[in-house]
Short mmCIF file of C-alpha atoms in Angstrom, two decimals:
data_model
loop_
_atom_site.label_atom_id
_atom_site.label_comp_id
_atom_site.label_asym_id
_atom_site.label_seq_id
_atom_site.Cartn_x
_atom_site.Cartn_y
_atom_site.Cartn_z
CA MET A 4 -29.85 1.95 43.14
CA SER A 5 -27.86 4.94 44.39
CA ASP A 6 -29.23 8.46 44.43
CA GLY A 7 -27.93 11.11 42.05
CA ILE A 8 -26.35 9.55 38.99
CA SER A 9 -26.16 5.79 39.10
CA HIS A 10 -22.89 4.25 37.93
CA ALA A 11 -24.44 1.03 36.70
CA TRP A 12 -21.21 -0.09 35.05
CA GLU A 13 -19.52 -0.26 38.46
CA GLU A 14 -22.30 -2.12 40.27
CA LYS A 15 -22.24 -5.86 40.84
CA GLU A 16 -25.99 -6.25 40.35
CA PRO A 17 -27.76 -4.96 37.24
CA ASP A 18 -30.34 -2.16 37.46
CA GLU A 19 -33.84 -2.84 36.16
CA PHE A 20 -36.33 -0.11 35.32
CA LYS A 21 -39.96 -1.11 34.93
CA ILE A 22 -41.43 1.24 32.34
CA ASN A 23 -44.84 -0.43 32.55
CA LYS A 24 -46.24 -3.94 32.95
CA SER A 25 -44.73 -5.17 29.72
CA VAL A 26 -41.58 -3.12 29.12
CA SER A 27 -38.35 -3.27 31.09
CA VAL A 28 -34.92 -1.70 30.72
CA ILE A 29 -31.99 -3.54 32.30
CA ILE A 30 -28.59 -1.89 32.66
CA ASP A 31 -25.65 -4.12 33.48
CA LYS A 32 -22.02 -2.97 33.22
CA GLY A 33 -22.80 -0.41 30.53
CA ILE A 34 -24.89 -2.80 28.42
CA VAL A 35 -28.53 -1.76 28.07
CA THR A 36 -31.15 -4.43 27.35
CA ILE A 37 -34.70 -3.47 26.37
CA VAL A 38 -37.47 -6.05 26.67
CA ASN A 39 -40.71 -4.86 25.08
CA THR A 40 -44.24 -6.13 24.68
CA HIS A 41 -43.29 -8.53 21.93
CA LEU A 42 -40.54 -10.05 24.09
CA GLU A 43 -37.93 -8.69 21.71
CA ILE A 44 -34.57 -7.95 23.28
CA HIS A 45 -32.36 -5.13 22.04
CA GLU A 46 -28.87 -4.62 23.40
CA VAL A 47 -26.59 -1.66 23.01
CA THR A 48 -23.34 -0.69 24.71
CA LEU A 49 -23.18 2.96 25.71
CA LYS A 50 -20.39 5.30 26.69
CA LYS A 51 -20.47 6.38 30.33
CA ALA A 52 -21.58 9.94 29.61
CA THR A 53 -24.46 8.76 27.43
CA LEU A 54 -25.48 6.15 29.98
CA GLN A 55 -25.56 8.78 32.72
CA LYS A 56 -27.98 10.90 30.71
CA ILE A 57 -30.18 7.90 29.93
CA ILE A 58 -30.36 6.92 33.60
CA LYS A 59 -31.42 10.45 34.51
CA LEU A 60 -34.20 10.21 31.96
CA LEU A 61 -35.25 6.79 33.22
CA LYS A 62 -35.79 8.29 36.65
CA LYS A 63 -37.95 11.15 35.41
CA GLU A 64 -39.19 10.71 31.85
CA TYR A 65 -39.54 6.98 31.29
CA PHE A 66 -41.04 6.95 27.82
CA LEU A 67 -38.60 9.50 26.40
CA ALA A 68 -35.71 7.45 27.76
CA LEU A 69 -37.18 4.27 26.31
CA LEU A 70 -37.48 5.94 22.91
CA CYS A 71 -33.85 7.10 23.07
CA LEU A 72 -32.69 3.62 24.05
CA THR A 73 -34.73 1.96 21.32
CA LEU A 74 -33.20 4.24 18.69
CA LEU A 75 -29.71 3.59 20.03
CA ALA A 76 -30.31 -0.16 20.06
CA THR A 77 -31.78 -0.16 16.55
CA ARG A 78 -28.75 1.64 15.16
CA SER A 79 -25.80 -0.49 16.15
CA SER A 80 -22.18 0.49 15.61
CA LYS A 81 -22.31 -1.37 12.30
CA ALA A 82 -25.29 0.63 11.04
CA THR A 83 -25.02 3.09 8.16
CA ASP A 84 -24.37 6.61 9.41
CA LEU A 85 -25.05 8.50 6.19
CA VAL A 86 -26.55 7.84 2.76
CA GLN A 87 -26.08 10.19 -0.18
CA ILE A 88 -28.89 10.08 -2.76
CA ASP A 89 -27.38 11.25 -6.02
CA VAL A 90 -27.02 10.90 -9.78
CA GLY A 91 -24.47 8.56 -11.34
CA ASN A 92 -23.29 4.99 -11.51
CA THR A 93 -23.93 2.74 -8.55
CA VAL A 94 -21.24 3.35 -5.95
CA THR A 95 -20.95 2.05 -2.42
CA TYR A 96 -18.26 3.14 -0.01
CA GLN A 97 -17.59 2.27 3.61
CA GLY A 98 -15.59 3.97 6.32
CA GLN A 99 -13.78 7.27 6.06
CA LEU A 100 -13.36 8.37 2.48
CA ASN A 101 -10.02 9.39 1.04
CA MET A 102 -10.65 10.88 -2.38
CA LYS A 103 -8.31 13.87 -2.34
CA ALA A 104 -6.49 12.48 -5.37
CA ASN A 105 -9.61 13.15 -7.48
CA SER A 106 -9.67 16.58 -9.08
CA ALA A 107 -12.92 18.50 -8.65
CA LYS A 108 -12.44 19.63 -12.27
CA ASN A 109 -12.24 16.09 -13.64
CA ILE A 110 -15.03 14.15 -12.01
CA GLN A 111 -17.08 11.67 -13.97
CA THR A 112 -20.34 11.96 -12.07
CA HIS A 113 -22.10 14.38 -9.78
CA GLY A 114 -22.22 11.61 -7.18
CA THR A 115 -18.44 11.24 -7.25
CA ALA A 116 -18.05 14.96 -6.59
CA MET A 117 -20.41 14.76 -3.62
CA ALA A 118 -18.50 11.80 -2.18
CA LYS A 119 -15.32 13.85 -2.44
CA ALA A 120 -16.90 16.89 -0.73
CA LEU A 121 -18.11 14.65 2.09
CA SER A 122 -14.66 13.15 2.46
CA LEU A 123 -12.92 16.52 2.61
CA GLN A 124 -15.35 17.81 5.23
CA LEU A 125 -14.92 14.69 7.36
CA ALA A 126 -11.17 15.34 7.32
CA LYS A 127 -11.86 18.77 8.84
CA LEU A 128 -13.96 17.20 11.62
CA ASN A 129 -11.08 15.52 13.43
CA GLY A 130 -10.90 12.90 10.69
CA ILE A 131 -13.92 11.00 12.01
CA THR A 132 -14.72 7.64 10.45
CA ILE A 133 -18.27 6.94 9.35
CA ASN A 134 -20.14 4.14 7.64
CA ALA A 135 -21.52 5.75 4.48
CA LYS A 136 -23.21 4.65 1.28
CA GLN A 137 -24.48 6.18 -1.93
CA ALA A 138 -27.88 5.39 -3.43
CA MET A 139 -27.49 6.36 -7.08
CA PHE A 140 -30.16 6.78 -9.75
CA ASP A 141 -30.70 7.63 -13.42
CA PRO A 142 -32.26 11.13 -13.67
CA ALA A 143 -34.27 10.00 -16.69
CA ASN A 144 -35.86 7.16 -14.72
CA THR A 145 -38.41 8.09 -12.04
CA ASP A 146 -38.53 4.52 -10.75
CA SER A 147 -34.78 4.48 -10.11
CA TYR A 148 -35.12 7.78 -8.21
CA LEU A 149 -37.73 6.32 -5.88
CA GLN A 150 -35.67 3.14 -5.59
CA ALA A 151 -32.79 5.28 -4.29
CA TYR A 152 -35.05 6.50 -1.49
CA ALA A 153 -36.07 2.92 -0.77
CA GLU A 154 -32.42 1.90 -0.54
CA ALA A 155 -31.71 4.78 1.84
CA LEU A 156 -34.72 3.90 4.00
CA LYS A 157 -33.57 0.29 4.26
CA GLU A 158 -30.27 1.45 5.78
CA LYS A 159 -32.02 3.40 8.62
CA PRO A 160 -29.24 6.01 8.53
CA LEU A 161 -28.67 8.87 10.92
CA VAL A 162 -28.45 11.30 8.00
CA VAL A 163 -29.48 11.35 4.34
CA SER A 164 -27.84 13.96 2.11
CA ILE A 165 -29.57 14.95 -1.14
CA SER A 166 -27.57 17.35 -3.35
CA LEU A 167 -30.38 17.80 -5.86
CA ALA A 168 -33.07 20.39 -6.50
CA GLY A 169 -35.94 20.48 -8.97
CA PHE A 170 -39.03 22.49 -9.81
CA GLY A 171 -42.47 21.25 -8.91
CA LYS A 172 -43.86 19.56 -5.84
CA SER A 173 -44.42 15.80 -6.02
CA ALA A 174 -46.65 13.92 -3.59
CA ILE A 175 -44.66 10.74 -4.22
CA GLU A 176 -41.32 12.44 -3.61
CA GLU A 177 -42.64 14.15 -0.47
CA THR A 178 -43.86 10.81 0.87
CA ALA A 179 -40.43 9.31 0.20
CA VAL A 180 -38.75 12.15 2.11
CA LEU A 181 -41.17 11.93 5.03
CA SER A 182 -40.68 8.17 5.23
CA LEU A 183 -37.06 8.93 6.13
CA THR A 184 -37.88 11.54 8.77
CA SER A 185 -40.44 9.16 10.28
CA ILE A 186 -37.59 6.84 11.39
CA ASP A 187 -35.65 9.72 12.98
CA THR A 188 -33.38 10.24 9.98
CA LEU A 189 -32.16 13.80 9.45
CA VAL A 190 -32.53 14.84 5.79
CA ILE A 191 -30.10 17.45 4.42
CA VAL A 192 -31.06 18.90 1.02
CA ALA A 193 -29.69 21.44 -1.47
CA SER A 194 -31.66 24.69 -1.87
CA GLY A 195 -30.81 25.02 -5.56
CA ASN A 196 -28.69 27.26 -7.81
CA GLN A 197 -31.25 29.64 -9.30
CA GLY A 198 -30.05 32.57 -7.21
CA ASN A 199 -33.48 33.56 -5.92
CA ALA A 200 -36.18 32.57 -3.45
CA VAL A 201 -38.05 30.26 -5.84
CA LYS A 202 -39.23 27.06 -4.19
CA MET A 203 -37.20 24.03 -5.17
CA TYR A 204 -37.79 20.45 -4.09
CA PRO A 205 -37.16 18.43 -2.00
CA ALA A 206 -35.72 21.44 -0.11
CA SER A 207 -39.11 23.12 0.29
CA TYR A 208 -40.98 20.22 1.87
CA SER A 209 -41.81 21.18 5.42
CA HIS A 210 -40.63 18.97 8.26
CA PRO A 211 -38.69 19.61 11.50
CA CYS A 212 -36.11 16.98 10.45
CA LEU A 213 -35.48 18.41 6.96
CA VAL A 214 -32.80 21.10 6.56
CA SER A 215 -32.12 23.04 3.36
CA VAL A 216 -28.58 24.20 2.56
CA GLY A 217 -27.30 27.21 0.64
CA THR A 218 -23.80 28.53 -0.07
CA LEU A 219 -21.87 31.59 1.08
CA LYS A 220 -19.06 33.32 -0.80
CA ASN A 221 -16.83 35.58 1.27
CA GLY A 222 -19.37 35.57 4.06
CA ALA A 223 -22.37 36.62 1.95
CA VAL A 224 -24.96 34.47 0.21
CA ALA A 225 -23.49 33.43 -3.14
CA ASN A 226 -25.22 34.98 -6.17
CA TYR A 227 -26.19 31.53 -7.44
CA SER A 228 -27.55 30.20 -4.13
CA ASN A 229 -31.26 29.98 -3.43
CA ALA A 230 -32.54 30.98 0.00
CA ALA A 231 -32.01 28.27 2.60
CA GLN A 232 -32.29 27.46 6.29
CA THR A 233 -28.51 26.96 6.64
CA TYR A 234 -25.39 28.03 4.75
CA LEU A 235 -21.77 26.95 4.38
CA GLU A 236 -18.91 28.92 2.85
CA GLN A 237 -17.96 27.72 -0.64
CA ASP A 238 -14.83 25.61 -0.33
CA PRO A 239 -12.08 26.34 -2.90
CA GLU A 240 -11.80 22.61 -3.61
CA ASP A 241 -15.45 22.42 -4.71
CA ASP A 242 -17.14 23.53 -7.90
CA PRO A 243 -19.57 26.41 -7.19
CA GLY A 244 -23.05 25.30 -6.19
CA THR A 245 -25.23 24.33 -3.28
CA SER A 246 -24.64 20.62 -4.00
CA ALA A 247 -21.19 20.49 -2.43
CA SER A 248 -22.32 22.62 0.52
CA THR A 249 -25.07 20.07 1.12
CA ALA A 250 -22.65 17.15 1.06
CA ARG A 251 -20.43 18.98 3.53
CA MET A 252 -23.37 19.85 5.78
CA GLY A 253 -24.24 16.14 5.75
CA ALA A 254 -20.80 15.46 7.22
CA VAL A 255 -21.38 18.08 9.93
CA ALA A 256 -24.80 16.60 10.71
CA VAL A 257 -23.54 13.05 11.08
CA TYR A 258 -20.66 14.29 13.23
CA ILE A 259 -23.17 15.87 15.65
CA ARG A 260 -25.42 12.82 15.64
CA LYS A 261 -22.56 10.47 16.44
CA LYS A 262 -21.23 12.76 19.16
CA TYR A 263 -24.68 13.19 20.74
CA PRO A 264 -26.51 9.93 19.92
CA TYR A 265 -29.43 10.64 22.24
CA TYR A 266 -30.47 13.75 20.26
CA ARG A 267 -33.48 13.31 17.97
CA CYS A 268 -33.32 14.39 14.33
CA TYR A 269 -35.31 17.59 14.93
CA GLU A 270 -32.97 18.61 17.76
CA VAL A 271 -29.92 18.30 15.49
CA ALA A 272 -31.83 20.12 12.73
CA ASN A 273 -32.55 23.01 15.11
CA ALA A 274 -28.88 23.09 16.11
CA LEU A 275 -27.80 23.32 12.47
CA ARG A 276 -30.29 26.12 11.80
CA GLY A 277 -29.02 27.98 14.86
CA ILE A 278 -25.30 27.59 14.07
CA TYR A 279 -25.36 27.88 10.29
CA GLY A 280 -28.36 30.17 9.74
CA LYS A 281 -28.25 33.13 7.36
CA PRO A 282 -25.46 35.60 8.26
#
């Protein structure tokens, strides 16, 4: 093991870090293998820059590094990056979306509009490609709403975007939201379109990994937008409302998470609040 930053991918022999008596991390040519107490083996291939940061952590903060590696290993390159929970017919899409042909004035469902807003924002972010899905539900059916959360949870996504807002706090809904944040998923939610500071949900549930989104118009908070932790300028291709801003913020969030995969959900949430906070 060399001092400074180890270039494990250039070494002939693999590096092994003993976290404790039962957990080891082995790095061999850029492939990280984690062996834990249950003898489960997780493998993940990392970029050089990410691997350098992980090795630094392994030297100083073993358990933090192990947590980062476990999260990276759990979410493989084939994992879902983002799930939109929304109203409409069941729709699943994969890869980078290309829905510019759809007119924002002639959409059939709210969910379709949010997929379009996500697609347009991704195009602005260097045209990144993501694995994304929609978990759709019937607004008249509470069970289907909770099922949408269950579907999102099953995907273990980096980001969940929820372009919905309602009155009244629900213990069941809050539990569903917190179940997502408990697996390091960043939850992006619409603040609502009442034009005041009234509490809307799920935006008003309190958690470091939950970020509410409002809308700006010409640099000022739009007259329809509720107060929020973050804001985006209304895009001319979107219908007015915090829903589209939320879908677009979801694209920004997943872009950051993919670029900095070792950041936890609360760290990305803090970054969004810092960059896109109230003007």
